[in-house]
Tab-separated table of C-alpha atoms in Angstrom:
chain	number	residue	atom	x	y	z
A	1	UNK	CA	20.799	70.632	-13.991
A	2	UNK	CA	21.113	67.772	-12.208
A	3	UNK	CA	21.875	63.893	-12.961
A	4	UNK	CA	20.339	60.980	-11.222
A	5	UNK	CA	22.525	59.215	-9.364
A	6	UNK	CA	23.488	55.712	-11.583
A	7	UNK	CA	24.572	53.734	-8.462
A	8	UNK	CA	21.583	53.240	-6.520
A	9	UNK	CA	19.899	49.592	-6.183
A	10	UNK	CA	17.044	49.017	-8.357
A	11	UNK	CA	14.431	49.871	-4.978
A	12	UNK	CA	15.492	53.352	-5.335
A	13	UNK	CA	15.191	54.323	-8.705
A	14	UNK	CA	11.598	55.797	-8.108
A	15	UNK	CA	13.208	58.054	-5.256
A	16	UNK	CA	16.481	59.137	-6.886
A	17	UNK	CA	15.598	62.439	-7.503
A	18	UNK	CA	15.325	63.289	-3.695
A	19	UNK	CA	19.134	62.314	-2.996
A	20	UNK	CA	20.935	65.125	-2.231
A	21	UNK	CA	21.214	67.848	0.241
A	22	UNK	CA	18.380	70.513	0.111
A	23	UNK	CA	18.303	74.252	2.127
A	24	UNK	CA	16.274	77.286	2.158
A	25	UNK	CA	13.239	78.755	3.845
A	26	UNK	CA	10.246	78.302	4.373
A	27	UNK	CA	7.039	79.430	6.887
A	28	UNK	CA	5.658	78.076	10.122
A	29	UNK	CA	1.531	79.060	10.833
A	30	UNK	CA	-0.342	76.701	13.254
A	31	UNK	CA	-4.056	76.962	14.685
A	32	UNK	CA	-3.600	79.670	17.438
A	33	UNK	CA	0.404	78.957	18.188
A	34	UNK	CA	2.103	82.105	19.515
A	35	UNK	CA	4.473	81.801	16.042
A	36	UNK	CA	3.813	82.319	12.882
A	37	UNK	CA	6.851	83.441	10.706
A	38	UNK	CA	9.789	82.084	8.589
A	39	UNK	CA	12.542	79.262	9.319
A	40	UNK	CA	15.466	78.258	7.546
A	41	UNK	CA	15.765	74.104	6.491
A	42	UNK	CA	18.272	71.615	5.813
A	43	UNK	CA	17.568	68.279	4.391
A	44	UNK	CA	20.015	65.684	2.981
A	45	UNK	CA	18.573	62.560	1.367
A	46	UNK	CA	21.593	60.085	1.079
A	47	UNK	CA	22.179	56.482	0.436
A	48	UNK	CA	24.592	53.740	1.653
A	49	UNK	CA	24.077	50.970	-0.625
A	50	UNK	CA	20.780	49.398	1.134
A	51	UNK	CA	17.675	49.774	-0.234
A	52	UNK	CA	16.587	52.662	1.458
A	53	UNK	CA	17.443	56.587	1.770
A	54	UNK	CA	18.992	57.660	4.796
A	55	UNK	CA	17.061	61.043	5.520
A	56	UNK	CA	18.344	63.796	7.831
A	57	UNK	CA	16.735	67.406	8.453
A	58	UNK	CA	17.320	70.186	10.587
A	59	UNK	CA	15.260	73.054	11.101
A	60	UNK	CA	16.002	76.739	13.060
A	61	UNK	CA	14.767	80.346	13.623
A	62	UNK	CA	17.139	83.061	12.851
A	63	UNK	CA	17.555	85.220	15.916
A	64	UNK	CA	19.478	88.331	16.816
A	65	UNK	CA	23.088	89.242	16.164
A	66	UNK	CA	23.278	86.280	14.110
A	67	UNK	CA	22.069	83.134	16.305
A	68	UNK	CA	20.137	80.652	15.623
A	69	UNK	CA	17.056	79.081	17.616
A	70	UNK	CA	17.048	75.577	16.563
A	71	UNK	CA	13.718	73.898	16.239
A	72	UNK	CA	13.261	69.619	16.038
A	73	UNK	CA	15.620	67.933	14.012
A	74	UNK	CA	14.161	64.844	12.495
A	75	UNK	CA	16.136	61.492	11.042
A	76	UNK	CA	14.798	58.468	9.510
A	77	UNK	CA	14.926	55.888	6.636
A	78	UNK	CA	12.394	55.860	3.150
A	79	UNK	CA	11.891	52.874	1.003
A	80	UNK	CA	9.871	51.232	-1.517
A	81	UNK	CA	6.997	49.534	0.229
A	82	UNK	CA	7.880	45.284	-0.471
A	83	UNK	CA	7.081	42.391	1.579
A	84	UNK	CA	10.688	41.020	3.152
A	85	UNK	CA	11.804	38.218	2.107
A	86	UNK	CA	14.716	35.379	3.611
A	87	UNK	CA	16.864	37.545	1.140
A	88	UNK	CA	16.530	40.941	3.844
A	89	UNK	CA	18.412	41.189	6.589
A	90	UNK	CA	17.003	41.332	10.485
A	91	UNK	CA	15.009	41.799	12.513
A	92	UNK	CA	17.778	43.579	14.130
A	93	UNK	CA	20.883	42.211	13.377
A	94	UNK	CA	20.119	39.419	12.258
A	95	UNK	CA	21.841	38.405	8.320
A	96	UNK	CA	19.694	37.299	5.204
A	97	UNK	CA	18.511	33.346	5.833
A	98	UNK	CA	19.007	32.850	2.068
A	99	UNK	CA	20.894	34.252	-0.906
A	100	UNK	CA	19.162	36.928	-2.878
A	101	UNK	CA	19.418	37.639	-6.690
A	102	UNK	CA	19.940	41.405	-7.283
A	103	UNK	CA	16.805	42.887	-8.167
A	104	UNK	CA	16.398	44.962	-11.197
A	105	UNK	CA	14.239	48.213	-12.551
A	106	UNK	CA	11.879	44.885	-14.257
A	107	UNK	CA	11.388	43.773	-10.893
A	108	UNK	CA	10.403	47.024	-9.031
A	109	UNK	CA	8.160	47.836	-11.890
A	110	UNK	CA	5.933	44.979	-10.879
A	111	UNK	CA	5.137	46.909	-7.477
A	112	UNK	CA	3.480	50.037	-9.001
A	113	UNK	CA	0.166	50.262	-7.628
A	114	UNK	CA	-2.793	50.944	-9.082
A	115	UNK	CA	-2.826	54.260	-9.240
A	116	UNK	CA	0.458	54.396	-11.267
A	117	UNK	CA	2.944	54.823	-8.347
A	118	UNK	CA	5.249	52.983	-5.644
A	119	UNK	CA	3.599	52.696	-2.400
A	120	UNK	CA	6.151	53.570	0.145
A	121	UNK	CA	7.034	53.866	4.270
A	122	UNK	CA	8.925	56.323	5.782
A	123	UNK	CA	10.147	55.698	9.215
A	124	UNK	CA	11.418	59.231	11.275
A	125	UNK	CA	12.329	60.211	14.707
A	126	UNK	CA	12.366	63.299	16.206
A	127	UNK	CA	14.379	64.762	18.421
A	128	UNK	CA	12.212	65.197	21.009
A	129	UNK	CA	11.541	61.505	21.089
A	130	UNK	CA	8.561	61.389	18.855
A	131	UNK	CA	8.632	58.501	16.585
A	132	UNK	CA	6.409	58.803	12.941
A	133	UNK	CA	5.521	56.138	10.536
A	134	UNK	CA	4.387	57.413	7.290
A	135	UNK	CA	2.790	55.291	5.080
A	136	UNK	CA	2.217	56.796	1.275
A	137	UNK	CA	3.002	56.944	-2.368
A	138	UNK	CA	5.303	58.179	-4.735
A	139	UNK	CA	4.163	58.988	-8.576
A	140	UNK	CA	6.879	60.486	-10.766
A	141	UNK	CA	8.108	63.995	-8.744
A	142	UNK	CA	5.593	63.970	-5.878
A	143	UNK	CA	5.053	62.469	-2.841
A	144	UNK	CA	2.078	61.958	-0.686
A	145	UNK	CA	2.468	60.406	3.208
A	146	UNK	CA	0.448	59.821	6.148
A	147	UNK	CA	1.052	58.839	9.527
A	148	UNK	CA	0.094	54.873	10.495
A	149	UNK	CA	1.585	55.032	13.399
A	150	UNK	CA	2.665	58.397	16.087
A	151	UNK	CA	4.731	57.192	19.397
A	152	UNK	CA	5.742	59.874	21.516
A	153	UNK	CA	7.215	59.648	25.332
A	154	UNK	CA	5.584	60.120	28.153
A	155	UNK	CA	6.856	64.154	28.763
A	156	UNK	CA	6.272	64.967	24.580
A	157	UNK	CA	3.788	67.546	23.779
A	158	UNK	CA	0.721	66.276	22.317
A	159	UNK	CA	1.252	65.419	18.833
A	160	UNK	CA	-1.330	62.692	17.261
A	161	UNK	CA	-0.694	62.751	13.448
A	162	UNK	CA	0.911	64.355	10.265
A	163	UNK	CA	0.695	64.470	6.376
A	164	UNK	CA	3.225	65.480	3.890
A	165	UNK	CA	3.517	65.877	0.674
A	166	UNK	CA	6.857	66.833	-1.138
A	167	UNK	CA	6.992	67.407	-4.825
A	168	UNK	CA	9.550	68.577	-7.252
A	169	UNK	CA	8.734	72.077	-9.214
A	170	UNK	CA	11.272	73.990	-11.196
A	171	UNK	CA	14.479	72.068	-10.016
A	172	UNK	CA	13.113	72.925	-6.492
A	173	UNK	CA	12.191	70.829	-3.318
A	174	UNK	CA	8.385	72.125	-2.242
A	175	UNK	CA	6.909	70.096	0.997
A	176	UNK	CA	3.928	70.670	2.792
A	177	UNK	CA	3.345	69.424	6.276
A	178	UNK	CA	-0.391	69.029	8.194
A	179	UNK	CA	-0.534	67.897	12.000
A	180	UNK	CA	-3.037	67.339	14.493
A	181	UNK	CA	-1.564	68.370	17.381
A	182	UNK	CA	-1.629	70.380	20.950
A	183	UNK	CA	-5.729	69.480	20.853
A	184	UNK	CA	-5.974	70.889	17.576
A	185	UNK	CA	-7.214	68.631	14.191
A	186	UNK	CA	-5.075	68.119	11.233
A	187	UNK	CA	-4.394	71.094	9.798
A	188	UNK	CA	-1.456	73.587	8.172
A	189	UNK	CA	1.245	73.531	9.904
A	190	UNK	CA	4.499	74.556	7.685
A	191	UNK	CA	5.888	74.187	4.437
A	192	UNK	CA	9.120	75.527	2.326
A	193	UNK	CA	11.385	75.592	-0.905
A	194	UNK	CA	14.183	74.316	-0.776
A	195	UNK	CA	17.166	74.538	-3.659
A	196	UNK	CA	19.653	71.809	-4.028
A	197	UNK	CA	22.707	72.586	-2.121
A	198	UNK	CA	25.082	69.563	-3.002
């Protein structure tokens, strides 16, 4: 069993059941990609007191005598989706113009949508220099995404968008992820289940 964490700010509440650090396994099948097969996955959701989750994940391909093949580790920030305000810091590092009053469960409540849920964003990077803007919704234990925006260097493979969807079943982490790349249209790409690991 697990308890919700009591410390997060009030943006957070609707996402407190992904903090944590997640692992296990899952399976990789793409259009007509050379691999198709299993991977192991590590992903810690993690907060420092702002009101977003850090996010971290690392992916990799058992290989022989014990080695591992590591495949695109990914970092990157999720929040509520809010307009800023002279309360939020930046851009960059610039402070808050104005003093803000600490907002409370009330005050998120007002930003359900009309479907029931909390829009959100979720900005990652890649580490082979793509850069993903999701754009989404959270209701209850699931979570549906979609990329707004895909910026990739000049020397990236061809990737031109994504959607997730991660959902809670059975004390378990399940996420699905769709992507339209190497010429290909959106379609399957992977998905695991991951067990909470701390």
């Amino acid at each position: 069993m697990f308890d919700l964490p009591t410390d997060l700010p009030a943006d957070l509440a609707p996402l407190s059941w992904l903090v944590g650090v997640w692992e296990g396994t899952g399976v990789i099948d793409y259009a007509d990609h050379a691999f198709s097969g299993e991977f192991t996955h590590r992903v810690s959701f993690s907060h420092d007191g702002g009101d977003y989750l850090n996010y971290s994940a690392s992916a990799w391909l058992d290989g022989e005598g014990g080695t591992r093949v590591p495949l695109v580790a990914e970092t990157g920030f999720w929040r509520l989706s809010r307009p800023a305000t002279d309360a939020d810091p930046g851009p960059g590092l610039l402070p808050p113009l104005a003093a803000g009053e600490t907002r409370t469960v009330d005050d998120v409540e007002l930003l359900r949508n009309a479907e029931g849920g909390f829009d959100i964003e979720v900005a990652l990077v890649h580490s082979d220099g793509v850069s993903e803007l999701y754009l989404g919704q959270i209701r209850g234990p699931r979570i549906d995404i979609a990329t707004d925006a895909v910026v990739r260097p000049a020397g990236a493979k061809t990737y031109a968008a994504a959607s997730r969807m991660f959902g809670l079943v059975d004390g378990h982490l399940l996420w699905a992820w769709d992507m339209a790349a190497l010429g290909h249209e959106l379609g399957a790409h992977a998905s695991a289940r991951l067990a909470r690991a701390e």
